[in-house]
PDB file of C-alpha atoms in Angstrom:
ATOM      1  CA  UNK A   1      42.743-146.155 -28.527  1.00  0.00           C
ATOM      2  CA  UNK A   2      43.825-147.807 -31.774  1.00  0.00           C
ATOM      3  CA  UNK A   3      47.305-146.316 -31.310  1.00  0.00           C
ATOM      4  CA  UNK A   4      47.570-147.234 -27.608  1.00  0.00           C
ATOM      5  CA  UNK A   5      48.171-150.973 -27.511  1.00  0.00           C
ATOM      6  CA  UNK A   6      48.288-151.111 -23.711  1.00  0.00           C
ATOM      7  CA  UNK A   7      44.889-149.416 -23.433  1.00  0.00           C
ATOM      8  CA  UNK A   8      43.455-151.705 -26.096  1.00  0.00           C
ATOM      9  CA  UNK A   9      44.768-154.771 -24.276  1.00  0.00           C
ATOM     10  CA  UNK A  10      43.341-153.584 -20.946  1.00  0.00           C
ATOM     11  CA  UNK A  11      39.922-152.958 -22.449  1.00  0.00           C
ATOM     12  CA  UNK A  12      39.947-156.324 -24.202  1.00  0.00           C
ATOM     13  CA  UNK A  13      40.958-158.083 -20.980  1.00  0.00           C
ATOM     14  CA  UNK A  14      37.891-156.666 -19.249  1.00  0.00           C
ATOM     15  CA  UNK A  15      35.587-157.770 -22.054  1.00  0.00           C
ATOM     16  CA  UNK A  16      34.523-154.210 -22.844  1.00  0.00           C
ATOM     17  CA  UNK A  17      33.137-153.620 -26.324  1.00  0.00           C
ATOM     18  CA  UNK A  18      31.549-150.185 -25.922  1.00  0.00           C
ATOM     19  CA  UNK A  19      32.865-146.637 -25.816  1.00  0.00           C
ATOM     20  CA  UNK A  20      33.534-144.158 -24.314  1.00  0.00           C
ATOM     21  CA  UNK A  21      35.174-145.845 -21.340  1.00  0.00           C
ATOM     22  CA  UNK A  22      36.783-144.557 -18.153  1.00  0.00           C
ATOM     23  CA  UNK A  23      38.777-146.995 -15.991  1.00  0.00           C
ATOM     24  CA  UNK A  24      39.663-145.783 -12.507  1.00  0.00           C
ATOM     25  CA  UNK A  25      42.531-147.414 -10.572  1.00  0.00           C
ATOM     26  CA  UNK A  26      42.330-150.433 -12.874  1.00  0.00           C
ATOM     27  CA  UNK A  27      39.168-151.513 -11.070  1.00  0.00           C
ATOM     28  CA  UNK A  28      36.128-149.283 -11.502  1.00  0.00           C
ATOM     29  CA  UNK A  29      34.820-149.134 -15.064  1.00  0.00           C
ATOM     30  CA  UNK A  30      32.467-146.409 -16.250  1.00  0.00           C
ATOM     31  CA  UNK A  31      31.020-147.078 -19.698  1.00  0.00           C
ATOM     32  CA  UNK A  32      29.367-144.092 -21.334  1.00  0.00           C
ATOM     33  CA  UNK A  33      29.555-140.359 -20.717  1.00  0.00           C
ATOM     34  CA  UNK A  34      27.895-139.586 -17.391  1.00  0.00           C
ATOM     35  CA  UNK A  35      29.283-136.217 -16.222  1.00  0.00           C
ATOM     36  CA  UNK A  36      28.093-136.351 -12.623  1.00  0.00           C
ATOM     37  CA  UNK A  37      29.312-139.907 -12.080  1.00  0.00           C
ATOM     38  CA  UNK A  38      32.693-139.090 -13.623  1.00  0.00           C
ATOM     39  CA  UNK A  39      33.054-135.928 -11.537  1.00  0.00           C
ATOM     40  CA  UNK A  40      32.302-137.778  -8.306  1.00  0.00           C
ATOM     41  CA  UNK A  41      34.517-140.766  -9.117  1.00  0.00           C
ATOM     42  CA  UNK A  42      37.482-138.710 -10.312  1.00  0.00           C
ATOM     43  CA  UNK A  43      36.990-136.073  -7.592  1.00  0.00           C
ATOM     44  CA  UNK A  44      36.912-133.257 -10.133  1.00  0.00           C
ATOM     45  CA  UNK A  45      36.239-129.834  -8.625  1.00  0.00           C
ATOM     46  CA  UNK A  46      33.641-128.433 -10.986  1.00  0.00           C
ATOM     47  CA  UNK A  47      29.931-127.946 -11.442  1.00  0.00           C
ATOM     48  CA  UNK A  48      27.800-129.477 -14.189  1.00  0.00           C
ATOM     49  CA  UNK A  49      25.096-127.237 -15.594  1.00  0.00           C
ATOM     50  CA  UNK A  50      22.459-129.231 -17.469  1.00  0.00           C
ATOM     51  CA  UNK A  51      19.999-126.341 -17.659  1.00  0.00           C
ATOM     52  CA  UNK A  52      20.651-125.643 -21.346  1.00  0.00           C
ATOM     53  CA  UNK A  53      20.067-129.303 -22.234  1.00  0.00           C
ATOM     54  CA  UNK A  54      16.903-129.641 -20.182  1.00  0.00           C
ATOM     55  CA  UNK A  55      15.485-126.369 -21.507  1.00  0.00           C
ATOM     56  CA  UNK A  56      16.188-127.458 -25.087  1.00  0.00           C
ATOM     57  CA  UNK A  57      14.523-130.830 -24.512  1.00  0.00           C
ATOM     58  CA  UNK A  58      11.505-129.185 -22.916  1.00  0.00           C
ATOM     59  CA  UNK A  59      10.974-126.803 -25.824  1.00  0.00           C
ATOM     60  CA  UNK A  60      11.479-129.523 -28.435  1.00  0.00           C
ATOM     61  CA  UNK A  61       9.106-131.934 -26.727  1.00  0.00           C
ATOM     62  CA  UNK A  62       6.500-129.215 -26.451  1.00  0.00           C
ATOM     63  CA  UNK A  63       6.847-128.449 -30.173  1.00  0.00           C
ATOM     64  CA  UNK A  64       6.839-132.049 -31.423  1.00  0.00           C
ATOM     65  CA  UNK A  65       4.078-133.363 -29.173  1.00  0.00           C
ATOM     66  CA  UNK A  66       1.925-130.282 -29.782  1.00  0.00           C
ATOM     67  CA  UNK A  67       2.385-130.821 -33.510  1.00  0.00           C
ATOM     68  CA  UNK A  68       1.276-134.431 -33.061  1.00  0.00           C
ATOM     69  CA  UNK A  69      -1.817-133.334 -31.151  1.00  0.00           C
ATOM     70  CA  UNK A  70      -2.763-130.823 -33.853  1.00  0.00           C
ATOM     71  CA  UNK A  71      -2.350-133.492 -36.522  1.00  0.00           C
ATOM     72  CA  UNK A  72      -4.507-135.949 -34.548  1.00  0.00           C
ATOM     73  CA  UNK A  73      -7.323-133.408 -34.373  1.00  0.00           C
ATOM     74  CA  UNK A  74      -7.523-133.386 -38.180  1.00  0.00           C
ATOM     75  CA  UNK A  75      -8.353-137.103 -38.390  1.00  0.00           C
ATOM     76  CA  UNK A  76     -11.799-138.649 -38.411  1.00  0.00           C
ATOM     77  CA  UNK A  77     -12.507-141.763 -36.354  1.00  0.00           C
ATOM     78  CA  UNK A  78     -12.622-143.740 -39.598  1.00  0.00           C
ATOM     79  CA  UNK A  79      -9.184-142.474 -40.599  1.00  0.00           C
ATOM     80  CA  UNK A  80      -7.747-143.257 -37.171  1.00  0.00           C
ATOM     81  CA  UNK A  81      -8.933-146.851 -37.533  1.00  0.00           C
ATOM     82  CA  UNK A  82      -7.132-147.271 -40.876  1.00  0.00           C
ATOM     83  CA  UNK A  83      -4.041-149.485 -40.985  1.00  0.00           C
ATOM     84  CA  UNK A  84      -0.899-147.699 -42.111  1.00  0.00           C
ATOM     85  CA  UNK A  85       0.581-148.824 -45.442  1.00  0.00           C
ATOM     86  CA  UNK A  86       4.130-149.234 -44.098  1.00  0.00           C
ATOM     87  CA  UNK A  87       3.499-151.149 -40.854  1.00  0.00           C
ATOM     88  CA  UNK A  88       0.748-153.309 -39.298  1.00  0.00           C
ATOM     89  CA  UNK A  89      -0.495-150.531 -37.037  1.00  0.00           C
ATOM     90  CA  UNK A  90      -3.532-148.278 -37.111  1.00  0.00           C
ATOM     91  CA  UNK A  91      -3.144-144.535 -37.433  1.00  0.00           C
ATOM     92  CA  UNK A  92      -4.668-144.275 -33.947  1.00  0.00           C
ATOM     93  CA  UNK A  93      -1.976-146.487 -32.423  1.00  0.00           C
ATOM     94  CA  UNK A  94       0.670-144.608 -34.392  1.00  0.00           C
ATOM     95  CA  UNK A  95      -0.417-141.267 -32.931  1.00  0.00           C
ATOM     96  CA  UNK A  96      -0.577-142.668 -29.403  1.00  0.00           C
ATOM     97  CA  UNK A  97       2.850-144.212 -29.939  1.00  0.00           C
ATOM     98  CA  UNK A  98       4.342-140.785 -30.707  1.00  0.00           C
ATOM     99  CA  UNK A  99       3.170-139.552 -27.309  1.00  0.00           C
ATOM    100  CA  UNK A 100       3.486-142.686 -25.185  1.00  0.00           C
ATOM    101  CA  UNK A 101       7.184-143.294 -25.829  1.00  0.00           C
ATOM    102  CA  UNK A 102       8.184-139.883 -24.432  1.00  0.00           C
ATOM    103  CA  UNK A 103       5.985-140.650 -21.430  1.00  0.00           C
ATOM    104  CA  UNK A 104       7.797-143.961 -20.910  1.00  0.00           C
ATOM    105  CA  UNK A 105      11.194-142.297 -21.311  1.00  0.00           C
ATOM    106  CA  UNK A 106      10.368-139.606 -18.762  1.00  0.00           C
ATOM    107  CA  UNK A 107       8.815-142.131 -16.365  1.00  0.00           C
ATOM    108  CA  UNK A 108      11.949-144.298 -16.435  1.00  0.00           C
ATOM    109  CA  UNK A 109      13.460-142.044 -13.767  1.00  0.00           C
ATOM    110  CA  UNK A 110      10.997-143.629 -11.336  1.00  0.00           C
ATOM    111  CA  UNK A 111      10.172-146.987 -12.963  1.00  0.00           C
ATOM    112  CA  UNK A 112      13.838-147.766 -13.579  1.00  0.00           C
ATOM    113  CA  UNK A 113      13.498-148.931 -17.177  1.00  0.00           C
ATOM    114  CA  UNK A 114      11.953-148.519 -20.607  1.00  0.00           C
ATOM    115  CA  UNK A 115      11.667-152.157 -21.551  1.00  0.00           C
ATOM    116  CA  UNK A 116       9.504-154.070 -23.993  1.00  0.00           C
ATOM    117  CA  UNK A 117       7.355-155.051 -21.008  1.00  0.00           C
ATOM    118  CA  UNK A 118       6.919-151.358 -20.165  1.00  0.00           C
ATOM    119  CA  UNK A 119       5.908-150.669 -23.767  1.00  0.00           C
ATOM    120  CA  UNK A 120       3.385-153.499 -23.827  1.00  0.00           C
ATOM    121  CA  UNK A 121       1.868-152.324 -20.546  1.00  0.00           C
ATOM    122  CA  UNK A 122       1.599-148.782 -21.907  1.00  0.00           C
ATOM    123  CA  UNK A 123      -0.156-150.048 -25.032  1.00  0.00           C
ATOM    124  CA  UNK A 124      -2.715-151.876 -22.906  1.00  0.00           C
ATOM    125  CA  UNK A 125      -3.212-148.880 -20.612  1.00  0.00           C
ATOM    126  CA  UNK A 126      -3.977-146.595 -23.554  1.00  0.00           C
ATOM    127  CA  UNK A 127      -6.557-148.800 -25.271  1.00  0.00           C
ATOM    128  CA  UNK A 128      -9.400-146.622 -24.007  1.00  0.00           C
ATOM    129  CA  UNK A 129      -8.004-143.609 -25.870  1.00  0.00           C
ATOM    130  CA  UNK A 130      -9.823-143.743 -29.204  1.00  0.00           C
ATOM    131  CA  UNK A 131     -10.725-140.185 -30.243  1.00  0.00           C
ATOM    132  CA  UNK A 132      -8.799-137.049 -31.246  1.00  0.00           C
ATOM    133  CA  UNK A 133     -10.125-135.304 -28.142  1.00  0.00           C
ATOM    134  CA  UNK A 134      -8.762-138.033 -25.895  1.00  0.00           C
ATOM    135  CA  UNK A 135      -5.416-137.958 -27.696  1.00  0.00           C
ATOM    136  CA  UNK A 136      -5.266-134.209 -27.115  1.00  0.00           C
ATOM    137  CA  UNK A 137      -5.972-134.577 -23.398  1.00  0.00           C
ATOM    138  CA  UNK A 138      -3.418-137.359 -23.052  1.00  0.00           C
ATOM    139  CA  UNK A 139      -0.800-135.488 -25.061  1.00  0.00           C
ATOM    140  CA  UNK A 140      -1.165-132.289 -23.069  1.00  0.00           C
ATOM    141  CA  UNK A 141      -0.809-134.271 -19.848  1.00  0.00           C
ATOM    142  CA  UNK A 142       2.426-135.842 -21.086  1.00  0.00           C
ATOM    143  CA  UNK A 143       3.771-132.442 -22.179  1.00  0.00           C
ATOM    144  CA  UNK A 144       3.021-131.063 -18.723  1.00  0.00           C
ATOM    145  CA  UNK A 145       4.686-133.974 -16.926  1.00  0.00           C
ATOM    146  CA  UNK A 146       7.820-133.867 -19.081  1.00  0.00           C
ATOM    147  CA  UNK A 147       8.076-130.084 -18.721  1.00  0.00           C
ATOM    148  CA  UNK A 148       7.736-130.267 -14.941  1.00  0.00           C
ATOM    149  CA  UNK A 149      10.363-133.000 -14.778  1.00  0.00           C
ATOM    150  CA  UNK A 150      12.845-131.087 -16.932  1.00  0.00           C
ATOM    151  CA  UNK A 151      12.272-127.955 -14.829  1.00  0.00           C
ATOM    152  CA  UNK A 152      12.795-129.855 -11.576  1.00  0.00           C
ATOM    153  CA  UNK A 153      16.618-129.630 -11.369  1.00  0.00           C
ATOM    154  CA  UNK A 154      16.476-133.226 -10.133  1.00  0.00           C
ATOM    155  CA  UNK A 155      19.974-134.067 -11.322  1.00  0.00           C
ATOM    156  CA  UNK A 156      20.028-137.460  -9.660  1.00  0.00           C
ATOM    157  CA  UNK A 157      17.005-138.456 -11.735  1.00  0.00           C
ATOM    158  CA  UNK A 158      18.424-136.867 -14.892  1.00  0.00           C
ATOM    159  CA  UNK A 159      21.612-138.908 -14.463  1.00  0.00           C
ATOM    160  CA  UNK A 160      19.956-142.155 -13.422  1.00  0.00           C
ATOM    161  CA  UNK A 161      21.133-144.960 -15.699  1.00  0.00           C
ATOM    162  CA  UNK A 162      18.281-147.139 -16.908  1.00  0.00           C
ATOM    163  CA  UNK A 163      18.080-150.149 -19.230  1.00  0.00           C
ATOM    164  CA  UNK A 164      16.131-149.191 -22.327  1.00  0.00           C
ATOM    165  CA  UNK A 165      14.975-151.035 -25.419  1.00  0.00           C
ATOM    166  CA  UNK A 166      16.193-147.981 -27.313  1.00  0.00           C
ATOM    167  CA  UNK A 167      19.785-147.104 -26.438  1.00  0.00           C
ATOM    168  CA  UNK A 168      20.764-149.835 -23.988  1.00  0.00           C
ATOM    169  CA  UNK A 169      22.138-148.574 -20.661  1.00  0.00           C
ATOM    170  CA  UNK A 170      21.568-144.812 -20.817  1.00  0.00           C
ATOM    171  CA  UNK A 171      20.812-141.923 -18.514  1.00  0.00           C
ATOM    172  CA  UNK A 172      17.256-140.646 -18.382  1.00  0.00           C
ATOM    173  CA  UNK A 173      18.262-137.457 -20.218  1.00  0.00           C
ATOM    174  CA  UNK A 174      20.002-139.499 -22.899  1.00  0.00           C
ATOM    175  CA  UNK A 175      16.905-141.653 -23.248  1.00  0.00           C
ATOM    176  CA  UNK A 176      14.690-138.583 -23.573  1.00  0.00           C
ATOM    177  CA  UNK A 177      16.977-137.341 -26.343  1.00  0.00           C
ATOM    178  CA  UNK A 178      16.819-140.677 -28.178  1.00  0.00           C
ATOM    179  CA  UNK A 179      13.037-140.877 -27.908  1.00  0.00           C
ATOM    180  CA  UNK A 180      12.646-137.268 -29.039  1.00  0.00           C
ATOM    181  CA  UNK A 181      14.277-138.301 -32.326  1.00  0.00           C
ATOM    182  CA  UNK A 182      12.046-141.382 -32.473  1.00  0.00           C
ATOM    183  CA  UNK A 183       8.810-139.430 -32.017  1.00  0.00           C
ATOM    184  CA  UNK A 184       9.944-136.691 -34.393  1.00  0.00           C
ATOM    185  CA  UNK A 185      10.595-139.276 -37.100  1.00  0.00           C
ATOM    186  CA  UNK A 186       7.086-140.658 -36.612  1.00  0.00           C
ATOM    187  CA  UNK A 187       5.583-137.166 -36.773  1.00  0.00           C
ATOM    188  CA  UNK A 188       7.326-136.608 -40.101  1.00  0.00           C
ATOM    189  CA  UNK A 189       5.863-139.920 -41.289  1.00  0.00           C
ATOM    190  CA  UNK A 190       2.449-138.693 -40.185  1.00  0.00           C
ATOM    191  CA  UNK A 191       2.787-135.539 -42.258  1.00  0.00           C
ATOM    192  CA  UNK A 192       3.794-137.598 -45.289  1.00  0.00           C
ATOM    193  CA  UNK A 193       0.785-139.871 -44.799  1.00  0.00           C
ATOM    194  CA  UNK A 194      -1.576-136.937 -44.426  1.00  0.00           C
ATOM    195  CA  UNK A 195      -0.408-135.295 -47.634  1.00  0.00           C
ATOM    196  CA  UNK A 196       0.240-138.294 -49.868  1.00  0.00           C
ATOM    197  CA  UNK A 197      -2.407-140.779 -48.752  1.00  0.00           C
ATOM    198  CA  UNK A 198      -5.218-138.824 -47.104  1.00  0.00           C
ATOM    199  CA  UNK A 199      -4.916-135.612 -49.158  1.00  0.00           C
ATOM    200  CA  UNK A 200      -5.154-133.536 -45.998  1.00  0.00           C
ATOM    201  CA  UNK A 201      -3.733-130.037 -45.843  1.00  0.00           C
ATOM    202  CA  UNK A 202      -1.764-129.932 -42.612  1.00  0.00           C
ATOM    203  CA  UNK A 203      -2.901-127.174 -40.288  1.00  0.00           C
ATOM    204  CA  UNK A 204      -0.123-125.501 -38.271  1.00  0.00           C
ATOM    205  CA  UNK A 205       2.488-128.215 -38.808  1.00  0.00           C
ATOM    206  CA  UNK A 206       5.676-128.314 -36.795  1.00  0.00           C
ATOM    207  CA  UNK A 207       8.191-125.977 -38.420  1.00  0.00           C
ATOM    208  CA  UNK A 208      11.763-126.376 -39.591  1.00  0.00           C
ATOM    209  CA  UNK A 209      12.728-124.408 -36.500  1.00  0.00           C
ATOM    210  CA  UNK A 210      10.896-126.974 -34.361  1.00  0.00           C
ATOM    211  CA  UNK A 211      12.762-129.806 -36.086  1.00  0.00           C
ATOM    212  CA  UNK A 212      16.144-128.061 -35.917  1.00  0.00           C
ATOM    213  CA  UNK A 213      18.742-129.990 -33.945  1.00  0.00           C
ATOM    214  CA  UNK A 214      16.691-133.194 -33.753  1.00  0.00           C
ATOM    215  CA  UNK A 215      18.437-136.033 -35.575  1.00  0.00           C
ATOM    216  CA  UNK A 216      16.141-138.283 -37.611  1.00  0.00           C
ATOM    217  CA  UNK A 217      16.691-140.742 -40.485  1.00  0.00           C
ATOM    218  CA  UNK A 218      16.530-139.195 -43.941  1.00  0.00           C
ATOM    219  CA  UNK A 219      14.254-141.961 -45.222  1.00  0.00           C
ATOM    220  CA  UNK A 220      10.756-141.641 -43.783  1.00  0.00           C
ATOM    221  CA  UNK A 221       9.810-145.274 -44.423  1.00  0.00           C
TER     222      UNK A 221
END
C-alpha cells in the first residue's frame, strides 16, 4: 500500500486506519480477514474448510483448561484466598478468570459481544464458585461447551463478527484464538507462582506440546 499512492489516498479518504482492507466497487468496505464474507462478496467459487482450525482450537483449549483445573486442585482454600503479588486479585479469581474468559469468547456467538459489561456480569455470576472442586466442575463444563461448539460446523457462528474488549471487531473464531493466548499466559503465571511463591511441585502440568503454537508474551509479569 505504501507504494500505491492511489490506494493510500482512497483508504485515507474513507477514514480507514486498520488493515487488511478490501474495498468492493468503491463502496463496500470489509476490514479484516473474514474468508466467508469475502467469498460471498467477491463471488469467489471456492469452499472454506475451517475444520483444521477448529480442531486445533478444541485440542488446545482442552489442554490449557485441563491444566488449569489440575493446578486448581493443588491449592488449599487458604491459598486460593491469597492476593497475588503482581495484581490486586486473589488466586481464586485468577483461576476462575482463566476459565471464564474462554467461556465468554465462545458465548459471544450468541450474546453478540465480549464487552467489559459481559466480563463484570461473569465475575458476579461466578462468585459462588469458591473451592477447587467447584472450579473443576465449572472448568469441565466450559471445556465441554467449547468442544461442542467447535465440532458443530456452525460456520455462520464461527464467522460472526463481534465487538470484543480484546481484539476489537473480530470473528468468534478469532476471538477464541486471542483468548486462548490470554488464558495460556495466565496459566504460565500460575505455574510460576506455584513454584516460586508457594513451593508447590506441579502435578501433571501442561506440556511444551500443549503450549506449542499458542502465542504468549515472553515476560510472565
